[in-house]
Short mmCIF file of C-alpha atoms in Angstrom, two decimals:
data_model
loop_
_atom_site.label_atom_id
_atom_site.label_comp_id
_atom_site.label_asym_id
_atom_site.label_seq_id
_atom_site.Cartn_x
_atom_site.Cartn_y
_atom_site.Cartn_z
CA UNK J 1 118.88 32.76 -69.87
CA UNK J 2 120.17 31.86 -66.46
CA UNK J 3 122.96 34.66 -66.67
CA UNK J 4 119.46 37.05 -67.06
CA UNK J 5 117.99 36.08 -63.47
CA UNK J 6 121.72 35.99 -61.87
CA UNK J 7 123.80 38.04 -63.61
CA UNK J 8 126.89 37.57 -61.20
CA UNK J 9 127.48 34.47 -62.82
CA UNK J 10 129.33 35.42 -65.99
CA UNK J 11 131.56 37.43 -64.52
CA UNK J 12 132.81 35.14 -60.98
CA UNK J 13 132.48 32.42 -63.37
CA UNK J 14 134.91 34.33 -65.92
CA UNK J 15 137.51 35.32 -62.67
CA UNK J 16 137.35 31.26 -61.44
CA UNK J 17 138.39 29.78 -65.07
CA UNK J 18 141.27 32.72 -64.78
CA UNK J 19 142.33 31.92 -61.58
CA UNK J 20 141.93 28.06 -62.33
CA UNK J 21 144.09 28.14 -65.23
CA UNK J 22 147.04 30.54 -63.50
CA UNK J 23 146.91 27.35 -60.95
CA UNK J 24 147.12 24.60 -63.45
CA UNK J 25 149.71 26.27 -65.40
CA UNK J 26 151.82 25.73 -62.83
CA UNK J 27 151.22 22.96 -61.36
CA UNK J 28 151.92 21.42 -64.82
CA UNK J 29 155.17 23.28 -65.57
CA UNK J 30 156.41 22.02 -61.98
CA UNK J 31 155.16 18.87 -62.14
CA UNK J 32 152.96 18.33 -59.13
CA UNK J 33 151.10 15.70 -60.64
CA UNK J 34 153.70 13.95 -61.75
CA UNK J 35 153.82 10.96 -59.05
CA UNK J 36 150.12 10.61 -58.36
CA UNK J 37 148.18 7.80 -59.57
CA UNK J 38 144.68 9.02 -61.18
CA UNK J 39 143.39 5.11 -61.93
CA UNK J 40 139.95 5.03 -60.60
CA UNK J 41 138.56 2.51 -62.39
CA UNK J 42 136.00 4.55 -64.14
CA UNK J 43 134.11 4.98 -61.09
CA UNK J 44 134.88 9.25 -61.09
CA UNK J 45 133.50 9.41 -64.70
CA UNK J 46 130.36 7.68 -63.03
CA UNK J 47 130.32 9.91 -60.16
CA UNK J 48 130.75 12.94 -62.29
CA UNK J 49 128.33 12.15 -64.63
CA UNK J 50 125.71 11.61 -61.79
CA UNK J 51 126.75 15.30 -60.17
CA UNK J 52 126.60 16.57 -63.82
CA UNK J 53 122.49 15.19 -64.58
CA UNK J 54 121.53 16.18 -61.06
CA UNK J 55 122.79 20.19 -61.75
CA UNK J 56 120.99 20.17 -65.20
CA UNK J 57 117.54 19.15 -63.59
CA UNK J 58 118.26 21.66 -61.06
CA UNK J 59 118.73 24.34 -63.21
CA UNK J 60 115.64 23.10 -64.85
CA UNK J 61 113.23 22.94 -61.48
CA UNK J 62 115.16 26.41 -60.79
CA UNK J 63 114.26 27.89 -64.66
CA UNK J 64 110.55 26.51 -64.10
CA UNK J 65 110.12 28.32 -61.30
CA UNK J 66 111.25 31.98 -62.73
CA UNK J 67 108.69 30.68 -66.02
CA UNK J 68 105.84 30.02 -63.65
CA UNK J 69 106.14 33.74 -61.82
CA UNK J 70 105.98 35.39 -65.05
CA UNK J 71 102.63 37.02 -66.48
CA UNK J 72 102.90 35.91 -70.09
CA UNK J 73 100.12 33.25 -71.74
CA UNK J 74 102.75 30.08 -72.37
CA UNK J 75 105.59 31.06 -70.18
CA UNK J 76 103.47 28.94 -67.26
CA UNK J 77 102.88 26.27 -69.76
CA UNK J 78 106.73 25.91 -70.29
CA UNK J 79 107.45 25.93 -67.01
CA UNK J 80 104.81 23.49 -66.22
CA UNK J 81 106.73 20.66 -68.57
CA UNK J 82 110.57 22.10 -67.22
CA UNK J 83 109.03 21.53 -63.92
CA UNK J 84 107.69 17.95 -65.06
CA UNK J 85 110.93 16.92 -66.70
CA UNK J 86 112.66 18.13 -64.31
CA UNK J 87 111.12 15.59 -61.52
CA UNK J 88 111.08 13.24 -64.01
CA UNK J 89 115.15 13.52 -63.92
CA UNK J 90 115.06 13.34 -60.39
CA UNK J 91 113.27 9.99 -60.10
CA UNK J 92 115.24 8.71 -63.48
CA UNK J 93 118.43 9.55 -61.09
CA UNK J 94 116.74 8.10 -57.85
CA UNK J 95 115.62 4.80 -59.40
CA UNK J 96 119.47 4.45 -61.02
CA UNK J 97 121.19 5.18 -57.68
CA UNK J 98 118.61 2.29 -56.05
CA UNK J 99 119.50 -0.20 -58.81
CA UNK J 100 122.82 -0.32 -58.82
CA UNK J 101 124.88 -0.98 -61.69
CA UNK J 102 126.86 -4.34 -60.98
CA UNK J 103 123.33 -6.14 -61.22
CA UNK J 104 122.97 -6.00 -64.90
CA UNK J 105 125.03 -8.72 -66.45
CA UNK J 106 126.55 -7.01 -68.72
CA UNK J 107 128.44 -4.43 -66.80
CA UNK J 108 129.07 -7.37 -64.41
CA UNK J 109 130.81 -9.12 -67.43
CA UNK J 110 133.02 -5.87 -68.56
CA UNK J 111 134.23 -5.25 -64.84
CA UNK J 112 135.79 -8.95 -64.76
CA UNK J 113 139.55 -9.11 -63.31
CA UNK J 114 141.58 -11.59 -63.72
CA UNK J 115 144.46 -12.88 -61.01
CA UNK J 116 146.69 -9.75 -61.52
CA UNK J 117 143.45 -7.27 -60.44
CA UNK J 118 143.54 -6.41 -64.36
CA UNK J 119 139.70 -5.30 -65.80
CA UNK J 120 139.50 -8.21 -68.70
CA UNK J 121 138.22 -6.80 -71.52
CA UNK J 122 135.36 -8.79 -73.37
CA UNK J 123 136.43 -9.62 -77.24
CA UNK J 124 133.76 -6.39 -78.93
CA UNK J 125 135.17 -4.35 -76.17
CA UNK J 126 138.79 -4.83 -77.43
CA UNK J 127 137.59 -4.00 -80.96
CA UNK J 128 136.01 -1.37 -80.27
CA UNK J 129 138.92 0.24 -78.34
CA UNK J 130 140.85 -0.30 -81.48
CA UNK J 131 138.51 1.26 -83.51
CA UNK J 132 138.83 3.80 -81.80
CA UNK J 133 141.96 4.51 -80.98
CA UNK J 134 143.40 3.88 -84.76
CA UNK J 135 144.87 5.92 -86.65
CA UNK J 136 143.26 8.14 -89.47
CA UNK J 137 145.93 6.54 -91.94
CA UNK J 138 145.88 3.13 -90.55
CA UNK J 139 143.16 1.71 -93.37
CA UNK J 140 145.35 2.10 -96.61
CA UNK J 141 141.84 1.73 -98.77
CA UNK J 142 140.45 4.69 -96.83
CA UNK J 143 142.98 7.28 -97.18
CA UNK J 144 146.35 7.23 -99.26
CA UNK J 145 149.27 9.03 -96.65
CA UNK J 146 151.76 8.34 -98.39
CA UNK J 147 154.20 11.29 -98.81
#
C-alpha cells in the first residue's frame, strides 16, 4: 500500500539490496570483518529494535494521513484508529525510553557480571539457552537418527 502513494520505493529499494549485497560479498570473501569485535552486549539489538517500532508507527501516522484525505465512507474511520495507534506507539516508546530498563529487577538480575566482566547467566536462563540451542537429534525418545 505504501509502494501505491510512493512508488519510487520498490525500485531504489530493489537497486540498494543489489548494491548492498555486491558490497558484502566482498567484504566476506576478503575478510574485512575478520578482526573486529561485534560484542555489544545486546545493547544494538535494543537500539535496533527501538529504531525498528518508531518507523512502523511512522509509517502508520504517515498511512493515516493518506486514509483521512480520501473521500470514501470508512477510509477516515481507519485512519482515525492508524492515527490513534499510532500515537499510542509513540507514547508506549516515550514512556519506555523514560523508564529505563536496568530498574526492573529482573533485567538487573540477568545483566550481573562477575570479576572477569562475564554477564552471569541466571540458572532458567542457562536452560533455556540449551533448549534452544540443542540439537534436533539430541532427545533419543523424540526422534530415532540413527543411520
Amino acid at each position: 500500500m505504501f509502494s501505491v502513494v510512493v512508488p519510487l520505493i520498490l525500485p531504489l529499494g530493489i537497486l540498494y539490496f543489489c548494491f548492498r549485497y555486491q558490497v558484502d560479498k566482498y567484504n566476506y570473501m576478503f575478510h574485512v570483518y575478520a578482526d573486529l569485535d561485534f560484542n555489544s552486549n545486546g545493547t544494538l539489538a535494543v537500539t535496533a529494535i527501538k529504531y525498528m517500532l518508531f518507523a512502523v508507527s511512522f509509517m502508520q501516522f504517515a498511512m493515516a494521513g493518506f486514509f483521512l484525505s480520501q473521500d470514501d465512507t470508512w477510509m477516515p474511520v481507519a485512519g482515525g484508529f492508524m492515527l490513534f495507534f499510532s500515537l499510542m506507539s509513540w507514547v508506549t516508546l516515550l514512556c519506555y525510553s523514560v523508564v529505563p530498563p536496568e530498574s526492573i529487577s529482573a533485567r538487573e538480575a540477568s545483566r550481573l557480571k562477575n570479576s572477569e566482566g562475564v554477564q552471569v547467566l541466571l540458572p532458567r536462563q542457562r536452560q533455556e539457552l540449551r533448549e534452544a540451542y540443542r540439537q534436533p537429534c539430541g532427545i533419543a525418545s523424540v526422534c530415532d537418527c540413527a543411520v
